[in-house]
Coordinates of C-alpha atoms in Angstrom, one line a residue:
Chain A
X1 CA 123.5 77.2 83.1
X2 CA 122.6 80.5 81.3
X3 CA 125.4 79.6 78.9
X4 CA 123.4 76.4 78.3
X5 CA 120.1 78.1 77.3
X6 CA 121.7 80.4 75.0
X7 CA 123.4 78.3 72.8
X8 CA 120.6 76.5 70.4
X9 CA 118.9 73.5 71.7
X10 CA 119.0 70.4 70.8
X11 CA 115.9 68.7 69.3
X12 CA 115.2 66.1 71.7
X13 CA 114.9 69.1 74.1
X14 CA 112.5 70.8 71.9
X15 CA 110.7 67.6 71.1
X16 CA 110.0 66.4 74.6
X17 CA 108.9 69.9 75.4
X18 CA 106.5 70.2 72.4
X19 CA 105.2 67.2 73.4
X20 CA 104.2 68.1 76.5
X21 CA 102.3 70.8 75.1
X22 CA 99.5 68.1 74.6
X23 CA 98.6 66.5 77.6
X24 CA 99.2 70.6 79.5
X25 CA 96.4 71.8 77.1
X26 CA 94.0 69.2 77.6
X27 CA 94.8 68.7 81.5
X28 CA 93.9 72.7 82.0
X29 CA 91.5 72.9 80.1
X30 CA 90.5 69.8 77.2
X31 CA 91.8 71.3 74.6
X32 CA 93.4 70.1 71.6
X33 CA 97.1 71.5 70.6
X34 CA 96.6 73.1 67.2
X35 CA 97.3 76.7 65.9
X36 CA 95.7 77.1 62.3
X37 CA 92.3 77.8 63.2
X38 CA 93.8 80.3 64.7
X39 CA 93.8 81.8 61.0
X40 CA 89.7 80.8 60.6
X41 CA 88.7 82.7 64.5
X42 CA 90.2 85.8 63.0
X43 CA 88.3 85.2 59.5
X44 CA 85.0 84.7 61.3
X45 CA 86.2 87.7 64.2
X46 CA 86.6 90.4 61.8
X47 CA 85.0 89.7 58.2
X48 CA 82.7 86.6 58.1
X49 CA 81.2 87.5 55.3
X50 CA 78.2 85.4 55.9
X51 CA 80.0 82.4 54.4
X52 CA 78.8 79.7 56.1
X53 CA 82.6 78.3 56.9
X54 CA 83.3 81.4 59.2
X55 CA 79.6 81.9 61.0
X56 CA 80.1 79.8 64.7
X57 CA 80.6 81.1 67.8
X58 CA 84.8 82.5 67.7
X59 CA 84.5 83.9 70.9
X60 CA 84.4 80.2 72.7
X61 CA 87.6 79.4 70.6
X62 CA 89.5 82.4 72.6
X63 CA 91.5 80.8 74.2
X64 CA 93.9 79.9 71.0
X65 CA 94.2 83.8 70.7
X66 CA 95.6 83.7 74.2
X67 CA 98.0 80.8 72.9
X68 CA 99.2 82.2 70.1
X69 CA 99.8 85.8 72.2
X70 CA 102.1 83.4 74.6
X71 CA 104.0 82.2 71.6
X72 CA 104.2 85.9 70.8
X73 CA 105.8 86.6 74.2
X74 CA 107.4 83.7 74.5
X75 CA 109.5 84.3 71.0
X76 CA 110.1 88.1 71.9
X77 CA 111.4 86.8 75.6
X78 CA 113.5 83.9 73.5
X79 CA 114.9 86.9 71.3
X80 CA 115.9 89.4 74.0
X81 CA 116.8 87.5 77.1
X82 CA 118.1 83.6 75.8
X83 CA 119.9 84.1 72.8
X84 CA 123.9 84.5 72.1
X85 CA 123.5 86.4 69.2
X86 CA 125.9 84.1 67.5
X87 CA 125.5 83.5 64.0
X88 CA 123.0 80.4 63.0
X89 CA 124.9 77.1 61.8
X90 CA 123.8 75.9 58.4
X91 CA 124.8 72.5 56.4
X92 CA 127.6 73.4 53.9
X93 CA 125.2 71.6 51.3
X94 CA 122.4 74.5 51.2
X95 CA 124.8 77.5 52.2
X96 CA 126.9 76.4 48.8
X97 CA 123.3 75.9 47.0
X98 CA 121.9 79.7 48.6
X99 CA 124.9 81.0 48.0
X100 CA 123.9 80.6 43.7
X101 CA 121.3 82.8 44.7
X102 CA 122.7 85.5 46.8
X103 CA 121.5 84.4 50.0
X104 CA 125.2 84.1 52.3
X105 CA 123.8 86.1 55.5
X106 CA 123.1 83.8 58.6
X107 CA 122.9 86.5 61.3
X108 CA 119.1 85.5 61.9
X109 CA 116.9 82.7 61.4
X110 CA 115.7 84.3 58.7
X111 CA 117.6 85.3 55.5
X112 CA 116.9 89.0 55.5
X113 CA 117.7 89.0 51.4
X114 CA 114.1 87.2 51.3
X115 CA 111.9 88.2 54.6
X116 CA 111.7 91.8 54.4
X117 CA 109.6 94.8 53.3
X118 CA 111.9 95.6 50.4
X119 CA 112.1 92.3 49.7
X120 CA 108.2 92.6 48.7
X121 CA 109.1 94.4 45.5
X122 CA 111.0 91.6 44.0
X123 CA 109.7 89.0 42.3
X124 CA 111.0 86.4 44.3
X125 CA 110.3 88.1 47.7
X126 CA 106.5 88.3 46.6
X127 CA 106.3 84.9 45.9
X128 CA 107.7 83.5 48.8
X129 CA 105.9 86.0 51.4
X130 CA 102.4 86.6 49.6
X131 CA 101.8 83.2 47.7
X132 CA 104.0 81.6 50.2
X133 CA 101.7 82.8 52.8
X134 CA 98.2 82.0 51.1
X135 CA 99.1 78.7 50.5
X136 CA 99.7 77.8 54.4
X137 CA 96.3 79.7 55.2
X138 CA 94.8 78.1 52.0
X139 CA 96.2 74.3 52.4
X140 CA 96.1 74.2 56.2
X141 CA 92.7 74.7 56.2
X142 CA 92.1 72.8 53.2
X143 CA 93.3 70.2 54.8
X144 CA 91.8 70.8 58.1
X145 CA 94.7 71.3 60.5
X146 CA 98.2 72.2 60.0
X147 CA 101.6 70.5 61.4
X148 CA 101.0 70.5 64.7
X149 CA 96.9 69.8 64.6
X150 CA 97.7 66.9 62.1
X151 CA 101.4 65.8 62.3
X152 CA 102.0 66.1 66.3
X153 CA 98.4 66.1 67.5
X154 CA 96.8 64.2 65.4
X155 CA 99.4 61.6 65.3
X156 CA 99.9 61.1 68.5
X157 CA 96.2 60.7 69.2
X158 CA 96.6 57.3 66.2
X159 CA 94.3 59.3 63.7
X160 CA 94.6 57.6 60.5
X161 CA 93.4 61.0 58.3
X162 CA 96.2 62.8 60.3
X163 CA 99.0 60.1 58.9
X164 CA 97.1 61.2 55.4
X165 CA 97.6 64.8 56.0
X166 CA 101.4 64.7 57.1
X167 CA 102.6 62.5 54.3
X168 CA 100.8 65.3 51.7
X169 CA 102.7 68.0 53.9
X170 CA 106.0 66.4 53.9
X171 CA 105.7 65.6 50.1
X172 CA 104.4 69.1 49.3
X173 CA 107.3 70.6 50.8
X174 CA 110.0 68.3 49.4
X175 CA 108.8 68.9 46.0
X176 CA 108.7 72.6 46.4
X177 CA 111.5 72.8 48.2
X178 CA 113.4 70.6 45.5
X179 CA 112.1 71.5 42.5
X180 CA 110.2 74.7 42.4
X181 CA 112.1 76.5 44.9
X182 CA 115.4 76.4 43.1
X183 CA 113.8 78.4 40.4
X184 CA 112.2 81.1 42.0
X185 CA 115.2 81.6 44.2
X186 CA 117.0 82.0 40.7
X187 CA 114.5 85.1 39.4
Chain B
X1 CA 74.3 74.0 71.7
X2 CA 76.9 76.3 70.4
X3 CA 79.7 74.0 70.6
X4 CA 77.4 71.5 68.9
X5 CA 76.9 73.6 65.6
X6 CA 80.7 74.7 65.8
X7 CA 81.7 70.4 66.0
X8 CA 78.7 70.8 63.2
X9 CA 81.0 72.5 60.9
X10 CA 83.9 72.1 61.9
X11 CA 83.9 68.5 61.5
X12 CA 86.8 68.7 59.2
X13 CA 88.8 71.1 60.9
X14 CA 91.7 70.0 63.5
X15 CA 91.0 72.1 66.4
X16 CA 87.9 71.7 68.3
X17 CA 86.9 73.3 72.1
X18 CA 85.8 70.1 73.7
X19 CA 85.2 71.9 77.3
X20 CA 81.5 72.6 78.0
X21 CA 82.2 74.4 81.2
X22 CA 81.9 78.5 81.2
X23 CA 84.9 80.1 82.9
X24 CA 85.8 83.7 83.6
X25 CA 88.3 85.2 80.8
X26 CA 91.0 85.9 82.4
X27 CA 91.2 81.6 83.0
X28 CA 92.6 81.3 79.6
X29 CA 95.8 82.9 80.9
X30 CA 96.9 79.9 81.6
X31 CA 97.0 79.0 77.7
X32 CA 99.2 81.5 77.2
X33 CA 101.3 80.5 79.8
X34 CA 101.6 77.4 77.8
X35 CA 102.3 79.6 74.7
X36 CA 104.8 81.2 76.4
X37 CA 107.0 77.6 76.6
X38 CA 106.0 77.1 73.3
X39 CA 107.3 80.7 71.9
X40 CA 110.2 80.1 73.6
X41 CA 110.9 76.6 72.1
X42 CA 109.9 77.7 68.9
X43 CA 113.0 80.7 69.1
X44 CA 115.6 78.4 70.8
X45 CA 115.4 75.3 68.5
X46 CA 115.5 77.2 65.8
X47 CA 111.9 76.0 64.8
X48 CA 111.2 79.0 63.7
X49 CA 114.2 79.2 61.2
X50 CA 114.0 79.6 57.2
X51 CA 117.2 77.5 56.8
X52 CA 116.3 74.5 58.8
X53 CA 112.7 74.2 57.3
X54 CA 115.1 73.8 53.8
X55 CA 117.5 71.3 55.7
X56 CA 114.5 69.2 56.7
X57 CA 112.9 69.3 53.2
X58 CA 116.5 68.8 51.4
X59 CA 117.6 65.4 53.7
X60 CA 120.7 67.8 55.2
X61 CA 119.5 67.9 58.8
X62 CA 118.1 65.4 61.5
X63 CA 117.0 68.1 63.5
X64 CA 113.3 68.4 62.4
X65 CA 112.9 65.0 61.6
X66 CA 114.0 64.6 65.6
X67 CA 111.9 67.6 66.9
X68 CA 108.5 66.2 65.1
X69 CA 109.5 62.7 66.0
X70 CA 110.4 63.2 69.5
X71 CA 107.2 65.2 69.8
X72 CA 104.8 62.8 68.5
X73 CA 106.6 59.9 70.5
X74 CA 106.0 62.3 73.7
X75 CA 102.3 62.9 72.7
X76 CA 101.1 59.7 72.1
X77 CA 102.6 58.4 75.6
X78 CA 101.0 61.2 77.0
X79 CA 97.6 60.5 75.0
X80 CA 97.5 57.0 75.9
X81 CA 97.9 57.4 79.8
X82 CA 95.3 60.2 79.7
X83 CA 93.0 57.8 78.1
X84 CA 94.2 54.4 80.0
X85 CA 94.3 56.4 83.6
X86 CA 90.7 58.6 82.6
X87 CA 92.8 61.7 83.9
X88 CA 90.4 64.4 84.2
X89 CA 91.0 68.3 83.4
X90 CA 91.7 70.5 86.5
X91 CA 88.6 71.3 86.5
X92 CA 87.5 67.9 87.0
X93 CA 86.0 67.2 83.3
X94 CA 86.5 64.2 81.3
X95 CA 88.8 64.7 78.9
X96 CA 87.9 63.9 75.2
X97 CA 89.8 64.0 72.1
X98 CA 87.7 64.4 68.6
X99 CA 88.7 62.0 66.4
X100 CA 89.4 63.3 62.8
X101 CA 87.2 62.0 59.7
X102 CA 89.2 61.8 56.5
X103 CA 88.3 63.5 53.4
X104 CA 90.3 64.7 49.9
X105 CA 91.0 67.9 51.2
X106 CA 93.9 66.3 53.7
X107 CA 95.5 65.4 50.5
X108 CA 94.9 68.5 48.2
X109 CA 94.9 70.9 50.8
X110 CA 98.1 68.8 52.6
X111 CA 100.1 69.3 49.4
X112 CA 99.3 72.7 48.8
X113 CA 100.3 73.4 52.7
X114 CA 103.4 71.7 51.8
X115 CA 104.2 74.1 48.9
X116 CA 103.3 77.3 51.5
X117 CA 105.6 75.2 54.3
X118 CA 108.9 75.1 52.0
X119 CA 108.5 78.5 50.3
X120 CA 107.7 80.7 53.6
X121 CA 110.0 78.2 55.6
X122 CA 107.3 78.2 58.9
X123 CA 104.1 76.5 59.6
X124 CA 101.1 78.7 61.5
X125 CA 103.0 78.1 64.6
X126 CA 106.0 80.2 63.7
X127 CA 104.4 82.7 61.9
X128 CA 103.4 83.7 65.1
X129 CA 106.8 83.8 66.6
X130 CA 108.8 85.5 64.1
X131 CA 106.6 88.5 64.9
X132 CA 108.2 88.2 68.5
X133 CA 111.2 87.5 67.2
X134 CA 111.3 90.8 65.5
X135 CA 110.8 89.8 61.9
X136 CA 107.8 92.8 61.4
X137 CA 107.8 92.1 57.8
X138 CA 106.6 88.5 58.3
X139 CA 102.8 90.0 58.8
X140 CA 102.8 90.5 55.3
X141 CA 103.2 86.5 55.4
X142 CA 100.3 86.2 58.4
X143 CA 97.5 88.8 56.4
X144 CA 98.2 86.6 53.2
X145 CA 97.6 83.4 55.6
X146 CA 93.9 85.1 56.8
X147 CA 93.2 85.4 53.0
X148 CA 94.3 81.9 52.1
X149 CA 92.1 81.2 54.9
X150 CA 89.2 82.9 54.0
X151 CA 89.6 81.9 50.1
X152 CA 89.1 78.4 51.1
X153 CA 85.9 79.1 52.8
X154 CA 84.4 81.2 50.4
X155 CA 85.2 78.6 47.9
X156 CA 84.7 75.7 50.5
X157 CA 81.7 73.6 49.1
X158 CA 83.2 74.1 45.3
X159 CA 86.4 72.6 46.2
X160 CA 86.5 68.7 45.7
X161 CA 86.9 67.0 49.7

């Protein structure tokens, strides 16, 4: 059994489970499964700046803080307790294309070459941490919710806009991923 | 009257507190209980993972695809009995779910998520985890998130929606 859990799971696991997430939040408490305002109740918390956007009353929206702490815990328990420490499997396809870049370590689900703090001082590393980063806090408010407000929330409550939202996400990504990606990999 | 002027403005934002009933803090616990599930999810799928973000976005892997799908299948059962059945909240409160008006920024903002989502390889939700997971130098990514954030509200009415 334990064997089981630390291997990786497989997505209809994960997908059942993060389904469930929906009905448990609004059952205890009528809540709605999303995590990017997450990102707005810490703008209004700490520097609201009397913008009009980040004046409303945070503290009723607490109880995402105390979500996003269990994700926190739950990732750290994930990490220490369930894993294998066996190396992450990776297509062929992208470890021959990261391996034109100099990115060939898979010991974390992370490439270390790119998510570090030395990696901050390189061109590409900046990119993809700092502008990478703006533009999720930046588009998912943009667009009003992120991929699990929109793409599993939204969706599974039939919300047309949602639909709107996930397609823009998908083909944001795909072109990034595709064609801009390559090329700041390559600097 | 609170959560009226928060719906107020935050009619085009995803996550709205629905519940009008007051409840000691240390109810919210449970959330993070919840959370805790998630987290763990998040680590053991390997939702949180750079490479399968880029398998997703390149066609190389189901497994996203299946996570997402699987999830949204799961949801919308889920949603439909709760409305069919008029399950209430422990707490014995109708449940409601606001419904989510469309404007340009799902499209502008959407795309420009989408560039964010392929670069850092993670969504808000595993931002969040990686710091668990021991990658410390993934707060740069969340502080530059709470500035993309505030960005877009200090520029919010300029911005076309």
């Amino acid at each position: 059994m334990i064997e089981q859990i630390q291997q990786p799971w497989p997505w209809y696991v994960a997908g059942v489970l993060i389904g469930l997430i929906i009905p448990a939040l609004l059952i205890l408490g009528n809540k709605t499964f999303g995590i990017s305002s997450n990102l707005r109740h810490v703008c209004a918390a700490c520097f609201p700046a009397n913008i009009p956007f980040f004046k409303y009353d945070w503290k009723k929206e607490i109880w995402n803080f105390f979500f996003v702490g269990g994700i926190f815990f739950g990732a750290l328990l994930a990490t220490q307790f369930l894993s294998s420490g066996a190396p992450i499997e990776v297509s062929p396809a992208l470890q021959s294309e990261l391996a034109k870049y100099g990115l060939n370590t898979y010991s974390s689900q992370l490439p270390p070459e790119l998510f570090s703090f030395e990696s901050l001082f390189t061109l590409r590393g900046f990119i993809i941490m700092v502008l990478g980063g703006f533009l999720v806090g930046f588009g998912t408010r943009y667009a009003g919710g992120c991929t699990s407000g929109h793409a599993i929330m939204g969706l599974s409550n039939l919300q047309w806009p949602s639909l709107v939202a996930t397609i823009c996400f998908m083909a944001g990504g795909f072109f990034m991923a595709n064609i801009i990606l390559p090329w700041i990999l390559s600097l | 009257m609170n959560n009226e002027k928060v719906q107020n403005i935050d009619s085009n934002t995803a996550c709205v507190n629905a519940s009008e009933q007051q409840h000691p803090a240390w109810y919210n616990l449970k959330y993070a209980a919840v959370g805790i599930i998630f987290g763990i999810v998040f680590v053991k799928a390997e939702i949180i993972s750079w490479f399968r973000i880029q398998e997703m976005f390149r066609l190389q892997s189901f497994h996203m695809f299946g996570v997402i799908g699987t999830a949204v299948f799961v949801g919308a059962i889920s949603v439909f009995l709760i409305k069919k059945l008029k399950v209430k909240t422990i707490h014995g409160e109708e449940i409601k779910i606001a419904d989510k008006e469309f404007n340009k920024g799902q499209i502008y903002g959407g795309l420009l998520f989408g560039f964010g989502w392929a670069l850092t390889g993670a969504c808000p939700g595993p931002l969040f985890a990686h710091i668990g997971a021991g990658f410390y130098a993934v707060l740069v990514v969340i502080l530059s998130a709470v500035v993309g954030t505030w960005t877009y509200g200090y520029f919010k009415d300029k911005l076309p929606h």
